[in-house]
XYZ file of N, CA and C in Angstrom:
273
model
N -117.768 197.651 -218.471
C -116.427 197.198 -218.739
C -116.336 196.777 -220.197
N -115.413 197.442 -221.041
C -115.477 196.957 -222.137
C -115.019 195.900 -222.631
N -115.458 194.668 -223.408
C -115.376 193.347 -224.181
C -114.944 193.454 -225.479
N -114.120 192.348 -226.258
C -113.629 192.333 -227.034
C -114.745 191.719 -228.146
N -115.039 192.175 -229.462
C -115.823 192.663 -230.321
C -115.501 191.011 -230.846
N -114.548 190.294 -230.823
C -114.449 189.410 -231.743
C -113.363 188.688 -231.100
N -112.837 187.629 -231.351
C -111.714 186.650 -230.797
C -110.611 186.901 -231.064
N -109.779 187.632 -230.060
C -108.420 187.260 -231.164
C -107.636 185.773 -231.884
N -107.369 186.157 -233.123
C -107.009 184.723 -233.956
C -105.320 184.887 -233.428
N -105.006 183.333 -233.386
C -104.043 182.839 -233.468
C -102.920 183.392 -233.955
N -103.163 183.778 -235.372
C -102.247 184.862 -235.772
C -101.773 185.764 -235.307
N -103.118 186.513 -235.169
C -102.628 187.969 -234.448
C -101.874 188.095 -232.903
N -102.444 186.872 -232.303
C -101.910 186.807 -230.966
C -100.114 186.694 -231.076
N -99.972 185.703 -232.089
C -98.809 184.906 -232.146
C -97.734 186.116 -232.809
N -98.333 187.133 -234.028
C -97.302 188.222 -234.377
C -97.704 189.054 -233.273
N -98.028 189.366 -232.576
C -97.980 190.717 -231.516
C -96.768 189.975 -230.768
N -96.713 188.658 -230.460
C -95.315 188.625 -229.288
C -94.240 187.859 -229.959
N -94.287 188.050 -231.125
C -93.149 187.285 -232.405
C -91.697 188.093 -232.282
N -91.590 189.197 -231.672
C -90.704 190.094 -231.026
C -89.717 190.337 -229.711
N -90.577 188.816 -228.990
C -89.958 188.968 -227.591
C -89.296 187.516 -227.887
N -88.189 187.553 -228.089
C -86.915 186.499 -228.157
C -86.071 186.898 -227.688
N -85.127 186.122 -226.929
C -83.661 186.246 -226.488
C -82.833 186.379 -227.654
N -82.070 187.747 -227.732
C -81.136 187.993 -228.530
C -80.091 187.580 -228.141
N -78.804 186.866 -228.869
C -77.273 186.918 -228.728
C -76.528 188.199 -228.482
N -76.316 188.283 -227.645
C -75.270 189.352 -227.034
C -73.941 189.949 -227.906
N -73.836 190.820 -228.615
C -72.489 191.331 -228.930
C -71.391 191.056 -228.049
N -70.195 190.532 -228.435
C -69.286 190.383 -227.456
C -67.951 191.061 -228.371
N -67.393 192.202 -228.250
C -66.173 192.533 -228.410
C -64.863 192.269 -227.724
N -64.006 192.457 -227.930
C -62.480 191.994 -227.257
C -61.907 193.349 -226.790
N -61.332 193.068 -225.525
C -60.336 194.656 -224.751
C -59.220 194.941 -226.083
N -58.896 196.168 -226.602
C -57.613 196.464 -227.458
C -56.594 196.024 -227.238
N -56.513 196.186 -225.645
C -55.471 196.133 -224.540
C -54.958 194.845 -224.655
N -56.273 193.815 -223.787
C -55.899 192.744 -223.566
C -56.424 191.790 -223.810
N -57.181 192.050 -224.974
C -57.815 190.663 -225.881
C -58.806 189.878 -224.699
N -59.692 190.505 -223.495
C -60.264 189.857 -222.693
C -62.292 190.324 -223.282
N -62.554 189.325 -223.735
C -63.875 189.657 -224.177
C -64.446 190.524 -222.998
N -65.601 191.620 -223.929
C -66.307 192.219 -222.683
C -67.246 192.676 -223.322
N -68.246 193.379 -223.037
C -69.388 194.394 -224.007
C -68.838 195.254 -224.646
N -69.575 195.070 -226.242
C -68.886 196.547 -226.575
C -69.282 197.981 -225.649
N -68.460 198.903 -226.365
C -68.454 200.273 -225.492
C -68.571 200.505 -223.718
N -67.537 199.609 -223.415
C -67.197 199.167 -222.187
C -66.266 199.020 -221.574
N -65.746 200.197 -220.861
C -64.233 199.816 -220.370
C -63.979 198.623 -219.627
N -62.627 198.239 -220.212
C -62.435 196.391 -219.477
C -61.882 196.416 -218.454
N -62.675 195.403 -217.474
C -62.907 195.042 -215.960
C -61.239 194.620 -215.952
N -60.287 193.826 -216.421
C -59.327 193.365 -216.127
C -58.200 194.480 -216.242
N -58.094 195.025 -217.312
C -57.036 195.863 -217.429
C -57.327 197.238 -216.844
N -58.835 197.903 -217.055
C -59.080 199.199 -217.234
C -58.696 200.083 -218.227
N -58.809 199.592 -219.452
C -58.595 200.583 -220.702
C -59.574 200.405 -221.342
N -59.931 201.576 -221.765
C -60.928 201.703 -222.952
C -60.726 202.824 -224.382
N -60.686 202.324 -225.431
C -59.975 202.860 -226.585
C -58.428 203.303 -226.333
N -58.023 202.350 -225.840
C -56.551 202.801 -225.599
C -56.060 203.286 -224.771
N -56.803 203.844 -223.748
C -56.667 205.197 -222.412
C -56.754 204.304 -221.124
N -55.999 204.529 -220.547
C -56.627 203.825 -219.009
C -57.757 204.774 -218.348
N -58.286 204.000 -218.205
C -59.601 204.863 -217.584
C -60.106 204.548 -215.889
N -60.266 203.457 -215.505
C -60.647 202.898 -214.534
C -59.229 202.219 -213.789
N -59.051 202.229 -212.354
C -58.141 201.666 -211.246
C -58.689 199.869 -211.617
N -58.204 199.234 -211.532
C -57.994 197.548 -211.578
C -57.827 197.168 -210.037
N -58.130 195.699 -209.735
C -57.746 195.581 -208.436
C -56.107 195.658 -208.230
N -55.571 195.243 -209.254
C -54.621 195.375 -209.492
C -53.817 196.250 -208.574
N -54.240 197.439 -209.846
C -53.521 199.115 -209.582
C -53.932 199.476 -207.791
N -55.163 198.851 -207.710
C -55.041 199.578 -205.792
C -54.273 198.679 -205.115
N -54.187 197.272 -204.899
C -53.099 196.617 -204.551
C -51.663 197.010 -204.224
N -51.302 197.344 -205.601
C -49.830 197.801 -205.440
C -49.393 199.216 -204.950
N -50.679 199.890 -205.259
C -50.766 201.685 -204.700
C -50.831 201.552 -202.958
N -51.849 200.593 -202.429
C -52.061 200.241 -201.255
C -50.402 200.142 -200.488
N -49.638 199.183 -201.428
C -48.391 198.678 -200.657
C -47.439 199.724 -200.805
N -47.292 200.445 -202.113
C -46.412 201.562 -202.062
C -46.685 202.061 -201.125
N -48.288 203.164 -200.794
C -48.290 203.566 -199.506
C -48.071 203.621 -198.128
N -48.135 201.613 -197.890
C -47.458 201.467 -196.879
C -45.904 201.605 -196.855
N -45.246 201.148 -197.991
C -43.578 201.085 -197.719
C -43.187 202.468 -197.295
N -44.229 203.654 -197.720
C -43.605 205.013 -197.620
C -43.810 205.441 -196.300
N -45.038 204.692 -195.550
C -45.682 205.214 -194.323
C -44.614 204.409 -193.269
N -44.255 202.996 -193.632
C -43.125 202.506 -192.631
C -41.672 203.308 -192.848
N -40.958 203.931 -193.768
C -40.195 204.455 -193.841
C -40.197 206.019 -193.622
N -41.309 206.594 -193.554
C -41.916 207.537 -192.674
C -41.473 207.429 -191.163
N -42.034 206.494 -190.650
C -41.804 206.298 -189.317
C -40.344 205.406 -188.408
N -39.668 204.872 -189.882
C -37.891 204.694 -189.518
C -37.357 206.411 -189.170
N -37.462 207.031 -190.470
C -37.429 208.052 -190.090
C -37.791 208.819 -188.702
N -38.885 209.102 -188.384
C -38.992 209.574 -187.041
C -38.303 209.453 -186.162
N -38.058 207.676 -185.854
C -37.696 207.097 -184.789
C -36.008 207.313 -185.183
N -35.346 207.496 -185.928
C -34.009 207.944 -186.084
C -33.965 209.333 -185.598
N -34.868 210.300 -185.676
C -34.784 211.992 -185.512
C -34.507 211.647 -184.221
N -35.943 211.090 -183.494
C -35.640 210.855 -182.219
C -35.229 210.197 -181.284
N -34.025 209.271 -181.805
C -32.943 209.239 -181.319
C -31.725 209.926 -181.287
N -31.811 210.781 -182.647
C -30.519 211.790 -182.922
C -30.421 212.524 -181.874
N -32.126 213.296 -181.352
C -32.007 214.346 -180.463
C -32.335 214.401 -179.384
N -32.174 212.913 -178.839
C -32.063 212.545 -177.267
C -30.605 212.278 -177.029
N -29.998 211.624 -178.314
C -28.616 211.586 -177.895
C -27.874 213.190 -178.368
N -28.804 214.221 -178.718
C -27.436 215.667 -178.727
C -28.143 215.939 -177.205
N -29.182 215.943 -176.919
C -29.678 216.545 -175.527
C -28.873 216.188 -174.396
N -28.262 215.072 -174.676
C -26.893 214.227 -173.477
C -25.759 215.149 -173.211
């Protein structure tokens, strides 16, 4: 098993891991909406990145969710009017 020829000094120990520090994080701002985030990162709140919407927000499914329903209950006013129209011509 091979052994080390000589001690490592203090020095050398101490610059070999003089490199592993916690860096400060870059923090940029959304274009959009001024909500800090990482750079090169589309933002979690709005969903834009360089100007473009890119990503759905909880937002955007929320209100897509409810449109869908208003269309699916008025879907089914509908129906229920057909079929009453054509039970009352069948009379």
């Amino acid at each position: 098993m091979p052994v080390p020829k000589r001690k490592t000094s203090k020095r050398r120990r101490d610059q070999r891991s003089s490199t592993r520090f916690i860096r400060v994080k870059a923090i940029a701002k959304c274009s959009n909406c001024e909500h800090p985030l990482p750079p090169h990162s589309a933002c979690t709140q709005c969903g834009f990145y360089k100007g473009k919407k890119v990503i759905a927000t909880k937002l955007d499914r929320v209100l897509k969710r409810g449109e869908l329903k208003k269309a699916h209950q008025a879907n089914q006013h509908m129906q229920e009017y057909a079929q009453e129209n054509n039970e009352q011509d069948n009379k």
